[in-house]
Structure formats: structure tokens, C-alpha cells
mmCIF file of C-alpha atoms and ligand atoms in Angstrom:
data_model
loop_
_atom_site.group_PDB
_atom_site.id
_atom_site.type_symbol
_atom_site.label_atom_id
_atom_site.label_comp_id
_atom_site.label_asym_id
_atom_site.label_seq_id
_atom_site.Cartn_x
_atom_site.Cartn_y
_atom_site.Cartn_z
ATOM 1 C CA MET P 1 14.627 -44.363 39.040
ATOM 2 C CA LYS P 2 16.792 -43.895 42.134
ATOM 3 C CA LEU P 3 20.391 -43.199 42.566
ATOM 4 C CA VAL P 4 22.786 -42.909 45.061
ATOM 5 C CA VAL P 5 26.677 -41.053 44.790
ATOM 6 C CA THR P 6 28.351 -41.197 47.930
ATOM 7 C CA GLY P 7 31.721 -38.621 47.965
ATOM 8 C CA ALA P 8 29.093 -36.961 45.168
ATOM 9 C CA LEU P 9 31.262 -33.799 45.695
ATOM 10 C CA GLY P 10 34.916 -34.594 44.747
ATOM 11 C CA HIS P 11 36.442 -34.584 41.683
ATOM 12 C CA ILE P 12 34.402 -37.717 39.472
ATOM 13 C CA GLY P 13 31.613 -37.165 41.708
ATOM 14 C CA SER P 14 30.816 -33.600 41.084
ATOM 15 C CA ARG P 15 31.166 -34.210 36.770
ATOM 16 C CA LEU P 16 29.231 -37.531 37.440
ATOM 17 C CA ILE P 17 26.155 -35.753 38.833
ATOM 18 C CA ARG P 18 26.161 -33.069 36.274
ATOM 19 C CA SER P 19 25.846 -35.935 33.712
ATOM 20 C CA ILE P 20 22.794 -37.394 34.847
ATOM 21 C CA LEU P 21 19.372 -36.516 33.036
ATOM 22 C CA PRO P 22 15.962 -37.026 34.358
ATOM 23 C CA GLN P 23 15.384 -39.737 32.087
ATOM 24 C CA ASP P 24 18.495 -41.591 33.693
ATOM 25 C CA PHE P 25 17.384 -40.924 37.385
ATOM 26 C CA ALA P 26 14.288 -39.012 38.638
ATOM 27 C CA GLN P 27 16.098 -39.036 42.254
ATOM 28 C CA VAL P 28 19.391 -38.693 43.256
ATOM 29 C CA VAL P 29 20.856 -38.912 46.777
ATOM 30 C CA LEU P 30 24.226 -37.234 47.278
ATOM 31 C CA ILE P 31 26.236 -38.581 50.198
ATOM 32 C CA ASP P 32 29.320 -36.797 51.343
ATOM 33 C CA ASN P 33 30.893 -35.442 54.814
ATOM 34 C CA LEU P 34 32.248 -32.347 53.049
ATOM 35 C CA ALA P 35 35.838 -32.861 54.466
ATOM 36 C CA SER P 36 37.260 -31.138 51.684
ATOM 37 C CA GLN P 37 34.834 -28.308 51.495
ATOM 38 C CA ARG P 38 33.241 -28.612 48.302
ATOM 39 C CA TYR P 39 30.202 -26.707 48.505
ATOM 40 C CA ALA P 40 30.837 -25.506 44.760
ATOM 41 C CA ALA P 41 30.501 -29.095 43.717
ATOM 42 C CA LEU P 42 26.659 -28.485 44.507
ATOM 43 C CA PHE P 43 25.933 -25.036 43.083
ATOM 44 C CA ASP P 44 23.920 -25.022 39.581
ATOM 45 C CA LEU P 45 22.892 -28.549 39.686
ATOM 46 C CA ARG P 46 19.750 -29.137 37.008
ATOM 47 C CA GLY P 47 16.457 -28.326 38.760
ATOM 48 C CA ASP P 48 14.660 -31.192 37.096
ATOM 49 C CA ILE P 49 16.264 -33.832 39.556
ATOM 50 C CA ASP P 50 14.880 -34.737 42.814
ATOM 51 C CA TRP P 51 18.284 -34.453 44.215
ATOM 52 C CA ARG P 52 18.422 -35.593 48.390
ATOM 53 C CA PHE P 53 22.125 -34.238 50.015
ATOM 54 C CA VAL P 54 22.746 -36.097 53.219
ATOM 55 C CA GLU P 55 26.158 -34.710 54.812
ATOM 56 C CA ALA P 56 27.171 -37.606 56.902
ATOM 57 C CA ASP P 57 30.639 -39.459 57.242
ATOM 58 C CA LEU P 58 29.713 -43.013 56.110
ATOM 59 C CA CYS P 59 31.911 -44.306 59.087
ATOM 60 C CA ALA P 60 29.269 -42.759 61.739
ATOM 61 C CA PRO P 61 27.855 -44.988 64.109
ATOM 62 C CA GLY P 62 24.283 -45.165 64.068
ATOM 63 C CA LEU P 63 24.175 -44.034 60.510
ATOM 64 C CA ASP P 64 21.273 -46.273 58.414
ATOM 65 C CA LEU P 65 23.154 -46.812 54.980
ATOM 66 C CA ALA P 66 20.551 -49.622 53.776
ATOM 67 C CA THR P 67 17.391 -47.843 54.462
ATOM 68 C CA ILE P 68 18.959 -44.656 52.223
ATOM 69 C CA PHE P 69 19.847 -47.222 49.523
ATOM 70 C CA GLU P 70 16.535 -48.766 48.969
ATOM 71 C CA GLY P 71 15.333 -48.789 45.866
ATOM 72 C CA ALA P 72 17.865 -47.103 43.956
ATOM 73 C CA LEU P 73 19.408 -48.760 40.476
ATOM 74 C CA CYS P 74 23.040 -48.675 42.084
ATOM 75 C CA VAL P 75 25.464 -47.373 44.586
ATOM 76 C CA VAL P 76 28.304 -45.382 43.195
ATOM 77 C CA HIS P 77 30.787 -45.389 45.735
ATOM 78 C CA LEU P 78 33.416 -42.520 45.356
ATOM 79 C CA ALA P 79 33.838 -41.694 48.906
ATOM 80 C CA ALA P 80 37.223 -42.223 50.141
ATOM 81 C CA ILE P 81 40.573 -40.825 51.353
ATOM 82 C CA THR P 82 42.095 -40.291 47.818
ATOM 83 C CA ASP P 83 45.681 -38.685 48.200
ATOM 84 C CA ALA P 84 48.162 -41.409 47.944
ATOM 85 C CA ALA P 85 51.032 -39.381 49.175
ATOM 86 C CA ALA P 86 49.853 -38.394 52.296
ATOM 87 C CA SER P 87 48.511 -41.449 53.351
ATOM 88 C CA PHE P 88 51.700 -42.889 54.701
ATOM 89 C CA GLU P 89 50.923 -40.573 56.994
ATOM 90 C CA MET P 90 47.726 -41.030 57.950
ATOM 91 C CA LYS P 91 47.018 -44.684 57.607
ATOM 92 C CA ALA P 92 44.473 -45.635 60.319
ATOM 93 C CA ASP P 93 42.461 -43.181 58.880
ATOM 94 C CA VAL P 94 42.823 -44.223 55.457
ATOM 95 C CA GLU P 95 42.028 -47.965 56.259
ATOM 96 C CA ARG P 96 38.776 -46.427 58.211
ATOM 97 C CA VAL P 97 37.406 -45.183 55.724
ATOM 98 C CA ASN P 98 38.733 -46.570 52.433
ATOM 99 C CA SER P 99 38.313 -50.442 53.274
ATOM 100 C CA GLY P 100 36.258 -50.153 56.512
ATOM 101 C CA GLY P 101 33.848 -47.310 54.780
ATOM 102 C CA THR P 102 33.949 -49.657 51.995
ATOM 103 C CA GLU P 103 32.495 -52.697 53.687
ATOM 104 C CA ARG P 104 29.705 -50.777 55.305
ATOM 105 C CA VAL P 105 28.607 -49.389 52.141
ATOM 106 C CA ALA P 106 28.942 -52.953 50.958
ATOM 107 C CA ARG P 107 27.102 -54.756 53.654
ATOM 108 C CA ALA P 108 23.862 -51.978 53.423
ATOM 109 C CA CYS P 109 23.875 -52.747 49.564
ATOM 110 C CA ILE P 110 23.415 -56.550 50.593
ATOM 111 C CA ALA P 111 21.079 -55.572 53.139
ATOM 112 C CA ALA P 112 19.279 -53.394 50.684
ATOM 113 C CA GLY P 113 19.573 -55.864 47.398
ATOM 114 C CA VAL P 114 21.105 -53.110 45.742
ATOM 115 C CA PRO P 115 24.444 -53.627 43.310
ATOM 116 C CA LEU P 116 27.380 -51.468 44.265
ATOM 117 C CA LEU P 117 29.952 -49.912 41.892
ATOM 118 C CA PHE P 118 33.396 -49.378 43.673
ATOM 119 C CA PRO P 119 36.363 -47.272 42.135
ATOM 120 C CA SER P 120 39.374 -49.077 43.153
ATOM 121 C CA THR P 121 42.731 -47.977 41.176
ATOM 122 C CA THR P 122 45.372 -48.855 39.097
ATOM 123 C CA SER P 123 47.968 -47.808 42.267
ATOM 124 C CA VAL P 124 47.506 -51.411 43.233
ATOM 125 C CA TYR P 125 50.021 -52.729 40.664
ATOM 126 C CA GLY P 126 52.534 -50.199 42.330
ATOM 127 C CA LEU P 127 55.856 -52.393 41.513
ATOM 128 C CA SER P 128 54.940 -53.643 38.551
ATOM 129 C CA ASP P 129 56.777 -53.960 35.247
ATOM 130 C CA GLY P 130 55.768 -54.265 31.625
ATOM 131 C CA LEU P 131 51.792 -54.725 30.434
ATOM 132 C CA VAL P 132 49.529 -55.699 33.101
ATOM 133 C CA ASP P 133 45.892 -56.650 33.335
ATOM 134 C CA GLU P 134 43.450 -58.250 35.380
ATOM 135 C CA ALA P 135 44.638 -61.878 35.021
ATOM 136 C CA SER P 136 47.916 -60.758 36.273
ATOM 137 C CA PRO P 137 47.800 -61.248 40.268
ATOM 138 C CA ALA P 138 51.410 -61.455 40.531
ATOM 139 C CA ALA P 139 51.617 -57.944 39.330
ATOM 140 C CA LEU P 140 49.376 -56.717 42.651
ATOM 141 C CA ARG P 141 52.193 -54.798 44.692
ATOM 142 C CA PRO P 142 50.428 -52.014 45.812
ATOM 143 C CA GLN P 143 53.201 -49.174 47.541
ATOM 144 C CA SER P 144 51.021 -46.721 49.605
ATOM 145 C CA PRO P 145 48.605 -46.912 52.221
ATOM 146 C CA TYR P 146 45.982 -45.900 49.630
ATOM 147 C CA ALA P 147 46.501 -47.815 47.260
ATOM 148 C CA GLU P 148 46.802 -50.849 49.816
ATOM 149 C CA SER P 149 43.280 -50.150 51.463
ATOM 150 C CA LYS P 150 41.932 -50.483 47.967
ATOM 151 C CA LEU P 151 43.226 -53.519 47.124
ATOM 152 C CA ARG P 152 41.990 -54.684 50.538
ATOM 153 C CA SER P 153 38.581 -53.243 49.345
ATOM 154 C CA GLU P 154 38.342 -55.351 46.466
ATOM 155 C CA ARG P 155 39.234 -59.118 48.088
ATOM 156 C CA LEU P 156 36.545 -57.717 50.586
ATOM 157 C CA LEU P 157 33.918 -57.465 47.981
ATOM 158 C CA ALA P 158 34.998 -60.786 46.219
ATOM 159 C CA GLU P 159 34.257 -62.476 50.129
ATOM 160 C CA LEU P 160 31.159 -60.688 50.587
ATOM 161 C CA ALA P 161 30.154 -61.794 46.697
ATOM 162 C CA ALA P 162 30.389 -65.079 47.542
ATOM 163 C CA ALA P 163 29.347 -65.166 51.202
ATOM 164 C CA SER P 164 26.792 -63.016 50.979
ATOM 165 C CA GLY P 165 25.311 -62.034 47.298
ATOM 166 C CA LEU P 166 26.687 -58.725 46.971
ATOM 167 C CA ARG P 167 26.883 -57.669 43.328
ATOM 168 C CA TYR P 168 29.137 -55.406 41.894
ATOM 169 C CA PHE P 169 31.707 -53.729 39.859
ATOM 170 C CA ALA P 170 35.107 -52.580 40.414
ATOM 171 C CA GLY P 171 36.803 -50.586 38.220
ATOM 172 C CA ARG P 172 40.820 -50.280 38.637
ATOM 173 C CA LEU P 173 40.799 -46.227 37.734
ATOM 174 C CA GLY P 174 44.173 -44.943 35.986
ATOM 175 C CA THR P 175 44.966 -41.442 37.620
ATOM 176 C CA ILE P 176 42.047 -38.565 36.333
ATOM 177 C CA TYR P 177 42.480 -35.767 34.254
ATOM 178 C CA GLY P 178 40.438 -33.144 32.945
ATOM 179 C CA PRO P 179 38.312 -30.219 35.099
ATOM 180 C CA SER P 180 35.250 -30.428 37.216
ATOM 181 C CA ALA P 181 33.317 -28.300 40.177
ATOM 182 C CA GLY P 182 35.086 -30.216 42.796
ATOM 183 C CA MET P 183 38.256 -31.261 41.223
ATOM 184 C CA ARG P 184 41.120 -31.584 43.365
ATOM 185 C CA PHE P 185 45.186 -30.594 42.729
ATOM 186 C CA HIS P 186 47.029 -33.204 44.564
ATOM 187 C CA THR P 187 47.073 -35.713 41.480
ATOM 188 C CA ALA P 188 50.108 -35.715 38.890
ATOM 189 C CA VAL P 189 48.494 -34.185 36.405
ATOM 190 C CA ASN P 190 46.271 -31.572 37.906
ATOM 191 C CA LYS P 191 48.923 -30.814 40.481
ATOM 192 C CA PHE P 192 51.694 -30.215 37.612
ATOM 193 C CA ILE P 193 49.086 -27.826 35.727
ATOM 194 C CA TRP P 194 48.862 -26.057 38.793
ATOM 195 C CA GLN P 195 52.285 -25.666 39.297
ATOM 196 C CA ALA P 196 52.838 -24.444 36.286
ATOM 197 C CA CYS P 197 50.037 -21.774 36.146
ATOM 198 C CA VAL P 198 50.925 -20.651 39.209
ATOM 199 C CA GLY P 199 54.784 -20.304 38.259
ATOM 200 C CA GLN P 200 56.215 -23.010 40.278
ATOM 201 C CA PRO P 201 58.388 -25.367 39.100
ATOM 202 C CA LEU P 202 56.600 -28.536 38.633
ATOM 203 C CA SER P 203 57.816 -31.248 41.699
ATOM 204 C CA VAL P 204 58.681 -34.182 39.391
ATOM 205 C CA TRP P 205 59.813 -37.458 41.071
ATOM 206 C CA ARG P 206 63.470 -38.441 39.975
ATOM 207 C CA THR P 207 62.208 -42.022 39.669
ATOM 208 C CA ALA P 208 59.256 -40.964 37.300
ATOM 209 C CA LEU P 209 60.362 -38.527 34.317
ATOM 210 C CA ASP P 210 60.471 -41.719 31.986
ATOM 211 C CA GLN P 211 58.397 -44.375 33.443
ATOM 212 C CA LYS P 212 55.449 -45.065 31.935
ATOM 213 C CA ARG P 213 51.782 -44.836 33.920
ATOM 214 C CA PRO P 214 48.118 -45.336 33.791
ATOM 215 C CA TYR P 215 45.384 -42.146 33.081
ATOM 216 C CA LEU P 216 42.300 -41.613 32.808
ATOM 217 C CA ASP P 217 40.201 -38.939 31.000
ATOM 218 C CA LEU P 218 37.680 -37.303 33.318
ATOM 219 C CA ASP P 219 35.212 -37.693 30.278
ATOM 220 C CA ASP P 220 35.761 -41.564 30.280
ATOM 221 C CA ALA P 221 35.486 -42.528 33.962
ATOM 222 C CA VAL P 222 31.633 -40.685 33.891
ATOM 223 C CA GLU P 223 31.255 -42.386 30.526
ATOM 224 C CA ALA P 224 32.592 -45.656 31.848
ATOM 225 C CA ILE P 225 30.156 -45.228 35.229
ATOM 226 C CA ARG P 226 27.181 -44.654 33.004
ATOM 227 C CA PHE P 227 27.664 -47.407 30.313
ATOM 228 C CA VAL P 228 27.848 -49.661 33.858
ATOM 229 C CA LEU P 229 24.896 -48.548 35.108
ATOM 230 C CA ARG P 230 22.865 -49.038 31.163
ATOM 231 C CA ALA P 231 24.568 -52.118 31.116
ATOM 232 C CA GLY P 232 24.020 -54.073 34.503
ATOM 233 C CA LEU P 233 27.246 -54.892 34.606
ATOM 234 C CA PHE P 234 27.479 -56.101 37.941
ATOM 235 C CA SER P 235 29.243 -59.367 37.853
ATOM 236 C CA ASN P 236 31.364 -59.188 40.499
ATOM 237 C CA GLU P 237 34.807 -58.682 38.281
ATOM 238 C CA ILE P 238 37.548 -56.536 37.922
ATOM 239 C CA PHE P 239 37.824 -54.427 34.907
ATOM 240 C CA ASN P 240 40.977 -51.835 34.325
ATOM 241 C CA VAL P 241 39.638 -48.166 33.434
ATOM 242 C CA VAL P 242 42.090 -46.546 31.571
ATOM 243 C CA THR P 243 42.363 -44.495 28.558
ATOM 244 C CA GLY P 244 46.069 -44.554 27.687
ATOM 245 C CA ASN P 245 48.992 -45.000 29.511
ATOM 246 C CA HIS P 246 52.212 -41.932 28.976
ATOM 247 C CA VAL P 247 55.322 -41.372 30.203
ATOM 248 C CA LEU P 248 55.465 -38.881 32.883
ATOM 249 C CA ARG P 249 57.719 -36.946 30.563
ATOM 250 C CA ALA P 250 54.880 -36.883 27.742
ATOM 251 C CA VAL P 251 52.675 -35.170 30.380
ATOM 252 C CA ILE P 252 55.087 -32.858 31.351
ATOM 253 C CA GLU P 253 55.689 -31.237 27.009
ATOM 254 C CA ALA P 254 51.852 -31.491 26.770
ATOM 255 C CA ILE P 255 51.589 -28.894 29.835
ATOM 256 C CA ARG P 256 55.036 -27.006 28.062
ATOM 257 C CA ARG P 257 52.951 -26.432 25.097
ATOM 258 C CA ARG P 258 50.313 -24.086 26.561
ATOM 259 C CA VAL P 259 52.609 -23.082 29.266
ATOM 260 C CA PRO P 260 55.750 -22.483 27.319
ATOM 261 C CA ASP P 261 57.918 -21.097 30.508
ATOM 262 C CA LEU P 262 57.311 -23.819 32.624
ATOM 263 C CA ARG P 263 60.278 -25.137 35.227
ATOM 264 C CA VAL P 264 60.819 -28.780 35.886
ATOM 265 C CA GLU P 265 62.478 -29.700 39.751
ATOM 266 C CA LEU P 266 63.501 -33.104 40.206
ATOM 267 C CA VAL P 267 62.430 -34.244 43.663
ATOM 268 C CA ASP P 268 63.330 -37.416 45.769
ATOM 269 C CA SER P 269 59.708 -40.065 46.001
ATOM 270 C CA PRO P 270 58.614 -40.849 49.166
ATOM 271 C CA VAL P 271 57.583 -43.994 46.684
ATOM 272 C CA MET P 272 60.510 -45.743 45.820
ATOM 273 C CA ASN P 273 61.483 -48.246 43.280
ATOM 274 C CA GLN P 274 58.910 -48.162 40.901
ATOM 275 C CA TYR P 275 58.923 -49.721 37.472
ATOM 276 C CA SER P 276 57.360 -48.559 34.549
ATOM 277 C CA TYR P 277 54.253 -50.155 33.575
ATOM 278 C CA GLU P 278 51.135 -50.090 31.291
ATOM 279 C CA VAL P 279 47.757 -50.948 32.433
ATOM 280 C CA GLY P 280 45.734 -53.286 30.017
ATOM 281 C CA LYS P 281 42.321 -52.496 29.071
ATOM 282 C CA ARG P 282 41.092 -54.777 26.679
ATOM 283 C CA LYS P 283 38.669 -56.049 29.182
ATOM 284 C CA PHE P 284 36.304 -53.550 29.975
ATOM 285 C CA GLU P 285 36.594 -52.810 26.041
ATOM 286 C CA SER P 286 35.591 -56.215 24.888
ATOM 287 C CA GLN P 287 32.188 -55.464 27.152
ATOM 288 C CA GLY P 288 31.637 -53.054 24.503
ATOM 289 C CA PHE P 289 33.029 -49.471 25.980
ATOM 290 C CA ARG P 290 35.056 -47.226 23.601
ATOM 291 C CA PHE P 291 37.652 -44.867 25.238
ATOM 292 C CA ARG P 292 37.442 -41.709 24.036
ATOM 293 C CA GLY P 293 39.518 -39.426 25.910
ATOM 294 C CA ASP P 294 42.428 -37.234 25.188
ATOM 295 C CA LEU P 295 45.557 -36.227 27.518
ATOM 296 C CA GLU P 296 46.041 -33.102 25.218
ATOM 297 C CA ARG P 297 42.361 -32.017 25.529
ATOM 298 C CA GLY P 298 42.115 -32.817 29.461
ATOM 299 C CA ILE P 299 45.206 -30.796 29.908
ATOM 300 C CA GLY P 300 44.284 -28.157 27.767
ATOM 301 C CA GLU P 301 40.262 -27.606 29.229
ATOM 302 C CA THR P 302 42.538 -27.270 32.853
ATOM 303 C CA VAL P 303 45.211 -25.112 31.637
ATOM 304 C CA ASP P 304 42.415 -22.786 29.977
ATOM 305 C CA LEU P 305 40.327 -22.601 33.428
ATOM 306 C CA LEU P 306 43.630 -21.136 35.100
ATOM 307 C CA ARG P 307 44.805 -19.268 32.068
ATOM 308 C CA PRO P 308 44.023 -15.698 33.420
ATOM 309 C CA LEU P 309 45.892 -16.831 36.608
ATOM 310 C CA ALA P 310 48.937 -17.804 34.249
ATOM 311 C CA ALA P 311 48.745 -14.592 32.472
ATOM 312 C CA GLY P 312 48.906 -12.649 35.949
ATOM 313 C CA ARG P 313 51.492 -14.702 37.366
ATOM 314 C CA ALA P 314 53.713 -11.693 38.568
ATOM 315 C CA GLY P 315 50.759 -10.042 40.264
ATOM 316 C CA PHE P 316 49.774 -13.493 42.001
ATOM 317 C CA LEU P 317 53.629 -13.705 43.498
ATOM 318 C CA ARG P 318 53.554 -10.279 45.040
ATOM 319 C CA LEU P 319 49.976 -11.165 46.356
ATOM 320 C CA GLN P 320 51.667 -13.984 47.794
ATOM 321 C CA GLY P 321 54.287 -11.926 49.195
ATOM 322 C CA ARG P 322 52.147 -9.755 50.711
ATOM 323 C CA ALA P 323 50.296 -12.485 52.403
ATOM 324 C CA ALA P 324 53.358 -13.575 54.082
ATOM 325 C CA ALA P 325 53.640 -10.329 55.367
ATOM 326 C CA GLY P 326 50.454 -10.340 57.072
ATOM 327 C CA LEU P 327 49.138 -8.509 55.048
ATOM 328 C CA ASP P 328 46.146 -10.460 53.988
ATOM 329 C CA GLY P 329 43.732 -9.896 57.014
ATOM 330 C CA SER P 330 42.989 -13.574 57.168
HETATM 331 N N1 NAD M 401 41.040 -38.795 40.870
HETATM 332 C C1 NAD M 401 42.062 -40.110 40.597
HETATM 333 O O1 NAD M 401 43.097 -40.097 39.931
HETATM 334 C C2 NAD M 401 41.425 -41.626 41.273
HETATM 335 C C3 NAD M 401 42.167 -42.522 40.445
HETATM 336 C C4 NAD M 401 41.654 -43.992 40.868
HETATM 337 C C5 NAD M 401 40.635 -43.864 41.640
HETATM 338 N N2 NAD M 401 40.057 -43.132 41.982
HETATM 339 C C6 NAD M 401 38.665 -43.276 43.262
HETATM 340 O O2 NAD M 401 37.428 -42.601 42.896
HETATM 341 C C7 NAD M 401 37.242 -42.596 43.695
HETATM 342 C C8 NAD M 401 36.481 -41.095 43.478
HETATM 343 O O3 NAD M 401 37.807 -40.394 43.635
HETATM 344 P P1 NAD M 401 37.906 -38.640 43.457
HETATM 345 O O4 NAD M 401 38.834 -38.363 42.734
HETATM 346 O O5 NAD M 401 36.784 -38.076 42.971
HETATM 347 O O6 NAD M 401 38.317 -38.321 45.096
HETATM 348 P P2 NAD M 401 38.474 -36.930 46.034
HETATM 349 O O7 NAD M 401 39.469 -36.980 46.992
HETATM 350 O O8 NAD M 401 38.228 -35.674 44.957
HETATM 351 O O9 NAD M 401 36.389 -37.050 46.696
HETATM 352 C C9 NAD M 401 36.068 -37.812 47.351
HETATM 353 C C10 NAD M 401 34.873 -37.676 48.706
HETATM 354 O O10 NAD M 401 34.535 -38.176 49.088
HETATM 355 C C11 NAD M 401 34.054 -37.583 50.142
HETATM 356 N N3 NAD M 401 34.533 -38.394 51.476
HETATM 357 C C12 NAD M 401 35.877 -38.623 51.935
HETATM 358 N N4 NAD M 401 35.676 -39.338 53.143
HETATM 359 C C13 NAD M 401 34.301 -39.685 53.217
HETATM 360 C C14 NAD M 401 33.725 -40.417 54.552
HETATM 361 N N5 NAD M 401 34.050 -40.631 55.031
HETATM 362 N N6 NAD M 401 32.237 -40.024 54.392
HETATM 363 C C15 NAD M 401 31.246 -38.987 53.515
HETATM 364 N N7 NAD M 401 32.341 -38.648 52.907
HETATM 365 C C16 NAD M 401 33.633 -38.788 52.748
HETATM 366 C C17 NAD M 401 34.936 -36.325 50.197
HETATM 367 O O11 NAD M 401 34.565 -34.885 51.285
HETATM 368 C C18 NAD M 401 35.218 -35.983 48.830
HETATM 369 O O12 NAD M 401 34.129 -35.287 48.455
HETATM 370 C C19 NAD M 401 37.788 -42.886 45.160
HETATM 371 O O13 NAD M 401 37.383 -43.809 45.914
HETATM 372 C C20 NAD M 401 39.149 -42.646 44.247
HETATM 373 O O14 NAD M 401 40.125 -43.624 45.323
HETATM 374 C C21 NAD M 401 40.018 -41.856 41.730
#
């Protein structure tokens, strides 16, 4: 059996592809444009799976995705421009890659007769208040070009399912925490861990400290994808995929338990006027999925990776000074 993963070298993809066993999939096609140079995500993959790496931009004219997808059990479409805060400065690219790229992938899935697994985001509930779930259309008020592109993609997939027979699963994922070979550090939890470990003050949005937000353990994200593939849950519906809802203060305190001398600096946010909200996960659980992730553990595993850096912070800061003085040779 064959699986296709787009954006396979990213934070989620690099962990997902390491969870695949040969009895799950004999062949796995990995598509990524290497935009973020995460070559290391391809290191040390197991040798008993037939990996095919396609270095390609999903939006490139002439790329025949339908042929690449043919015969696959599913296309897991992780490729996207994913930095919500930076998306304000690159609206056109976000729209082209996230909405346009998803439309291209979906149409190729239709042509190849392959179902699509699409990761949306809980950021589509950007201006919500209180508990929201998939049945709260009034709660859909995205606050960034990134979140808007994901909501537009959800709507496009529904249209393509009705008009052209697309079969898909759309999961609104909470903000990921937990380490992987291709992990990034621009999302909330990871960014704070990085700042804490290198001795920088945590830049926290002033409006966000006591607001609840949905988070997703990377283990749960990967298990959720595997669950959907096993169950064939391509019912053209949307499911929230969230391990837990936490106030930012709780995230910071969990980091402080491991990095006791961290400092917090309150900053103004480009995404204003947000309320506190929690995202319900019952619908996905009612399919039989169990969330097992844990914020403390995910934070601990990431801090552990950076612990030597945290321990040698004084040296790191001295090195920064040398680099600033032009002594780094690069
Ligand atoms: N990480 C999170 O907190 C989170 C939360 C909600 C939803 N999601 C969604 O899950 C998916 C995966 O997230 P992630 O954290 O692994 O993202 P990531 O940014 O770490 O990885 C995305 C990958 O896609 C690739 N890519 C980008 N544009 C491409 C293009 N045009 N053609 C081919 N490849 C391209 C990049 O090189 C990168 O390897 C994304 O769609 C994201 O929106 C992520």
C-alpha cells in the first residue's frame, strides 16, 4: 500500500513519517519544496520502506500530481505556509500556497480517486468566546491571513465533495507542541521554550496571558492521522483535534518548572481583540479516538533537547557578541 505526504519534512510530517511501519505502507511518497531547508527531516528513515522523495513546489505549473497520487490509500496534505504572525506580511503567497495549493491537491485527489486528509487549524475560531465546537458556524472568525486561508480551504473542500465526489477528512488542529526532526520554533509553546533555553525573555502577547487556547500534543497529532487512515474516516466532515485547552500562563509555568530563571516580557500583539476560548473535542472522540498527550511531558521533551544550550547560556551569549562583531566568519 502507498501513502503520499505533502509537506513531509515539516514539524508534523517529519514525526509522522517516522511512525510509519512497513506493514502500514510499503511505499511512501514525500513531497516538499525544501522551502525551509529541513534536509535533516530525511535523515535516518527506516530502510524497509520504499521512500520516494519529490522535491517540488505544489503550485509549480506542469506538476502532474494526479499521476503521483495514483494508487495511494490517502494523500496527507501537510504542505502550507504556517507562520500565522508572518502571514500578514505575505498574504498573496499564503493565499497561493495554502488555498491554491490545497485546491490543486484536492483536484488531483479527485482525478486519482484518492481521499484527502487536510489539516486545518483551530485558529479559524479566532475571535470566539467560551466553548466552541464544529457545530458553531458563528464562531468562525479567523484573525490572520493564515487562518483565513485554512477556512477558505475547508469551504472549497466541501464544494468539491458536493460537486466532484472528493472524499476527505478535515481536522482543525490545535497549536502543536512536542519535538520532531523538522520542528519549528515560531508557534507559541516552542517559541517560548526556545527563548527560555537561550536566556531571552519570553515575548508574550499582553492580551493573551490569561486567555485559553487549544493545543495539540505532536504524539496525538500523529496518532490522529494514523487513526483516520486506519478507520478510513473520509466522511467529508470537520473534526476538532485538540489535546487540551490551556491559559498561556499555565504553559509558561510548565516551562518555568524546567527553566526556573526564565523572564517574561509583555508585548503588543498584531492579532488584537481576541477572547478566551476553548475548543471541544467530543466529536472526534466519539469516533473512538483517545487523546493521550500531555503538555508537561511535551514541554519537558523539548526542553531536554535544548538543555545543554540552556546550561551553557553564558557561553551562547558571548558567541552572539562575537557574531555581532563580524567574527563568525559566515
Ligand atoms: N504546527 C501547528 O501548530 C499546526 C496547527 C494547526 C494546523 N497545522 C497545519 O498542519 C500542517 C503541517 O504543519 P507543520 O507544523 O508541520 O508545518 P511546517 O511549516 O513545519 O511544514 C510545512 C512543510 O510544507 C512545505 N511546503 C510549504 N510550501 C510548500 C509548497 N508550495 N510545496 C511543497 N511543500 C511546501 C515546507 O517546506 C515544510 O516542510 C500545515 O498545513 C499547518 O497549517 C499546524
